[in-house]
XYZ file of C-alpha atoms in Angstrom:
305
model
C -161.475 -126.178 81.487
C -164.551 -127.040 79.516
C -167.216 -129.258 81.263
C -169.820 -131.338 81.830
C -171.315 -130.616 85.412
C -174.910 -131.766 86.800
C -176.677 -129.470 89.134
C -179.866 -131.126 90.271
C -180.700 -134.716 91.153
C -184.390 -133.679 90.383
C -183.578 -132.097 87.340
C -181.374 -135.283 86.437
C -180.430 -135.096 82.673
C -181.660 -131.314 82.300
C -179.882 -130.262 84.780
C -176.519 -130.513 83.225
C -174.780 -127.449 81.718
C -170.836 -127.121 79.955
C -168.709 -124.903 82.463
C -165.782 -123.988 82.728
C -163.687 -125.681 85.913
C -160.572 -125.295 87.331
C -158.659 -128.653 85.951
C -157.102 -130.688 88.536
C -154.134 -131.315 90.262
C -152.927 -134.846 90.814
C -153.458 -136.650 94.301
C -150.302 -139.420 95.254
C -150.809 -142.225 93.364
C -152.472 -140.305 91.127
C -152.122 -139.280 87.581
C -153.833 -136.491 84.996
C -155.050 -136.922 82.370
C -156.054 -135.260 78.808
C -159.141 -136.428 78.393
C -159.879 -136.949 73.897
C -163.046 -139.019 74.285
C -165.999 -140.040 77.164
C -168.084 -142.635 77.590
C -170.896 -142.004 79.636
C -174.600 -144.867 81.345
C -177.784 -142.801 81.726
C -177.989 -144.332 84.692
C -175.700 -141.876 86.328
C -177.968 -139.990 87.881
C -179.489 -142.494 90.148
C -175.800 -142.923 91.176
C -175.592 -141.724 95.214
C -171.945 -140.780 94.039
C -173.625 -139.032 91.524
C -174.195 -136.092 94.396
C -172.074 -136.772 97.168
C -168.518 -137.670 97.969
C -167.860 -140.579 100.085
C -168.416 -138.138 103.594
C -172.857 -138.000 102.173
C -171.043 -133.981 101.143
C -172.702 -132.854 98.541
C -170.402 -132.410 95.528
C -172.847 -130.819 93.300
C -172.223 -129.047 90.483
C -169.769 -132.639 90.048
C -168.028 -133.370 86.881
C -169.714 -136.659 84.870
C -168.570 -139.119 82.883
C -166.838 -142.295 83.804
C -164.872 -144.281 81.824
C -162.397 -142.711 79.018
C -159.339 -142.763 77.036
C -156.994 -139.974 76.950
C -153.510 -139.231 77.116
C -150.887 -139.106 80.383
C -149.682 -134.951 81.267
C -148.975 -135.401 84.901
C -148.105 -137.910 87.063
C -149.296 -137.307 91.836
C -146.649 -138.729 94.006
C -145.762 -142.133 94.157
C -147.359 -143.079 90.943
C -145.272 -145.856 88.853
C -146.034 -148.330 85.796
C -147.728 -144.925 83.349
C -145.646 -142.042 81.906
C -146.607 -138.921 80.471
C -147.512 -139.503 77.330
C -148.804 -142.202 77.807
C -151.947 -142.768 75.753
C -154.105 -145.112 78.462
C -158.150 -145.403 79.161
C -160.301 -146.720 82.373
C -162.475 -145.852 84.786
C -162.288 -142.737 87.708
C -163.484 -143.261 90.684
C -167.499 -143.012 90.822
C -167.104 -140.861 93.965
C -164.789 -137.554 92.010
C -165.272 -135.324 89.106
C -165.419 -137.088 86.260
C -164.400 -138.001 82.033
C -166.343 -135.227 80.388
C -164.363 -132.701 80.650
C -160.432 -131.403 79.322
C -158.489 -133.295 81.994
C -159.265 -135.743 85.206
C -157.364 -136.746 87.822
C -157.303 -140.408 88.051
C -156.145 -143.381 90.824
C -153.167 -145.222 88.057
C -153.893 -147.928 89.677
C -157.536 -147.661 87.702
C -156.293 -147.568 83.980
C -154.529 -149.308 81.347
C -152.846 -149.058 78.346
C -154.619 -147.948 75.160
C -152.936 -149.658 71.715
C -152.411 -147.272 69.646
C -154.038 -149.327 67.290
C -157.682 -148.389 69.200
C -159.252 -145.416 68.430
C -159.424 -143.277 71.064
C -163.650 -143.186 70.804
C -163.749 -146.723 71.028
C -161.618 -146.574 74.051
C -164.127 -144.934 75.562
C -166.873 -146.930 75.213
C -164.850 -149.773 76.259
C -164.785 -150.370 80.314
C -167.866 -150.097 81.818
C -170.026 -152.116 78.791
C -166.583 -154.438 78.578
C -165.473 -154.537 82.517
C -169.584 -155.245 83.086
C -169.490 -157.751 80.472
C -166.181 -159.801 81.928
C -167.014 -159.549 85.951
C -171.029 -161.075 85.014
C -170.352 -163.927 83.438
C -166.603 -164.767 84.533
C -166.088 -163.887 88.209
C -169.681 -163.681 88.995
C -171.386 -166.241 86.590
C -168.731 -168.901 86.682
C -169.421 -168.664 83.111
C -168.083 -172.949 81.063
C -168.016 -173.868 77.744
C -171.116 -175.486 77.267
C -173.150 -173.428 78.608
C -176.925 -171.357 77.887
C -176.419 -167.921 78.603
C -179.772 -165.752 78.071
C -178.665 -162.358 77.441
C -181.240 -159.061 78.094
C -180.589 -156.449 75.555
C -178.216 -158.356 73.634
C -177.971 -155.652 71.381
C -177.131 -153.193 73.130
C -173.956 -151.629 74.855
C -173.049 -154.919 77.702
C -175.464 -157.009 75.781
C -173.364 -156.897 73.012
C -170.029 -157.647 74.533
C -171.650 -160.287 76.369
C -172.921 -161.577 73.991
C -169.537 -161.397 71.521
C -167.218 -163.471 75.420
C -170.159 -165.701 75.885
C -169.713 -166.902 72.294
C -166.022 -166.830 72.419
C -166.629 -168.446 75.672
C -168.051 -171.423 74.118
C -171.386 -170.387 75.421
C -175.003 -170.816 73.622
C -175.806 -166.984 73.297
C -179.805 -166.734 73.884
C -180.282 -162.176 72.959
C -183.168 -161.194 74.111
C -184.696 -157.555 73.114
C -186.763 -155.061 71.227
C -188.940 -157.251 67.974
C -186.411 -154.310 65.865
C -183.277 -155.330 67.429
C -182.882 -158.775 66.700
C -180.451 -158.439 63.326
C -178.410 -156.423 65.275
C -178.065 -159.358 68.439
C -177.602 -162.359 65.520
C -174.898 -159.528 64.413
C -173.826 -159.745 67.499
C -173.659 -163.448 67.562
C -176.621 -164.526 69.053
C -177.355 -167.838 68.284
C -180.890 -167.120 68.778
C -183.215 -164.027 69.981
C -186.504 -163.609 71.271
C -188.206 -160.432 70.799
C -189.911 -159.346 74.629
C -192.310 -157.122 73.357
C -194.296 -159.780 71.107
C -192.479 -162.673 72.860
C -192.525 -165.420 75.714
C -189.306 -166.142 78.182
C -191.539 -169.125 79.483
C -191.070 -171.067 75.959
C -187.000 -170.421 76.341
C -186.518 -173.516 78.684
C -183.725 -173.122 80.831
C -180.606 -171.733 81.098
C -177.487 -171.748 83.211
C -176.745 -168.013 82.921
C -179.409 -165.442 82.696
C -176.648 -161.897 82.740
C -180.093 -159.210 83.268
C -179.163 -155.235 82.625
C -183.379 -154.398 82.789
C -184.552 -155.622 86.228
C -188.121 -155.213 87.385
C -190.060 -157.682 85.561
C -188.249 -159.073 83.235
C -186.030 -159.810 86.240
C -188.770 -161.118 88.248
C -189.903 -164.283 84.636
C -186.383 -164.856 84.264
C -184.954 -166.164 87.997
C -187.730 -168.760 86.815
C -186.088 -170.153 83.851
C -182.260 -170.697 86.082
C -181.551 -174.426 85.765
C -180.636 -175.920 89.173
C -176.994 -174.367 89.386
C -177.728 -171.585 87.425
C -177.021 -167.688 88.074
C -179.100 -165.037 87.628
C -176.517 -161.986 87.211
C -178.070 -158.035 87.547
C -176.354 -154.304 87.330
C -179.056 -153.335 87.875
C -179.519 -153.593 91.730
C -180.247 -156.695 94.206
C -182.594 -159.517 92.252
C -186.227 -158.922 93.495
C -186.828 -162.821 93.069
C -183.971 -165.335 92.900
C -183.947 -168.868 91.416
C -185.380 -171.417 93.585
C -182.152 -173.969 92.987
C -179.577 -171.203 92.166
C -177.876 -167.962 92.500
C -178.512 -164.786 92.540
C -176.102 -161.899 92.099
C -175.388 -158.715 91.944
C -172.628 -156.524 91.802
C -170.877 -152.848 90.920
C -167.961 -153.122 88.189
C -164.138 -152.523 89.120
C -161.462 -151.230 87.339
C -159.314 -154.078 86.513
C -156.253 -152.798 84.859
C -155.433 -157.123 83.350
C -159.299 -157.201 82.646
C -158.877 -154.246 80.426
C -155.983 -155.218 78.670
C -158.133 -158.767 77.945
C -160.829 -156.454 76.293
C -158.529 -153.920 74.400
C -156.465 -156.721 72.356
C -160.119 -158.930 71.784
C -160.463 -154.886 69.795
C -157.428 -154.764 68.129
C -157.306 -157.965 66.384
C -161.263 -158.547 65.697
C -162.903 -160.554 68.389
C -165.143 -157.969 69.832
C -166.526 -154.739 68.453
C -168.121 -152.118 70.354
C -171.481 -151.241 69.796
C -171.237 -147.175 69.415
C -174.294 -145.457 69.229
C -174.169 -141.451 69.125
C -170.478 -139.346 69.028
C -170.981 -135.861 70.023
C -168.541 -133.213 71.210
C -167.754 -131.353 73.969
C -169.320 -128.247 73.187
C -172.760 -130.628 72.007
C -172.623 -133.238 75.560
C -175.378 -131.036 76.625
C -178.104 -131.334 73.871
C -176.859 -135.069 73.286
C -177.089 -136.224 76.852
C -181.229 -135.487 76.403
C -181.875 -136.987 73.869
C -185.821 -137.262 72.743
C -185.904 -140.206 71.690
C -183.961 -144.445 72.512
C -180.326 -144.607 72.710
C -178.709 -146.764 71.152
C -175.041 -148.227 71.877
C -172.684 -146.086 73.540
C -173.127 -142.239 74.195
C -169.009 -140.995 73.560
C -168.442 -137.825 73.796
C -165.033 -136.581 71.476
C -163.813 -133.855 74.095
C -160.706 -133.767 71.603
C -161.158 -133.605 67.741
């Protein structure tokens, strides 16, 4: 089968190539999925699991990509709850070969049904961005109606979902990003917008929840505007500066099928829009994953037409 593999940690995206790999076979409690579309997260180059397995052994050349939508083709021993021909979407294990391939082996517990009304491309854009937003807001941020949320990167793949979900659940959302992202962030539902290239975070005052997808100096400055009892949620590693009288939480997203269902139901009925930027074929994936400019939105590779 065709697959996109990463070959060299030092080369990162420059070291990927289109290659022929054996089709996977399902282990116990696995399914094999015919991949129709796969999302991609640029930070994958920084993940140790891209390069080594759980025992620390070298994985390269490793098939990259970990979120997808497709159709179940076969079941491993003991697998229940899914059937061949079923449309599914979800996240693969970080330490296993991924989804930028014609087929992928996935633990059945990581998958949820993909409604027929939701396109495979849209389905592939949802798992990591949607689950990151859901878990950051509700599990780790403990968001309540009436609270205020500072959503960094509010026009991005994750930030746009954060903004929409927070608004749906009754929060007041202040979006941030580059000045050019203002209208997109407002269109996704931000109540107001601060351009980080010419605005001052400290002018915002206090907020109950900061959702950080940027890190660095922006994260350090954001900690100072968290209200007493509030939370700084980070998806870019542990916070270097903690709120004076609040919590700092960093987390790695997990595949939770029940949450995937909540997310895709919102997409199906129009309450939630996913922000897809570039869509390309598997044959063109190597050049697309080596961009010359800034990415906007989620990159999705259509494995099948």
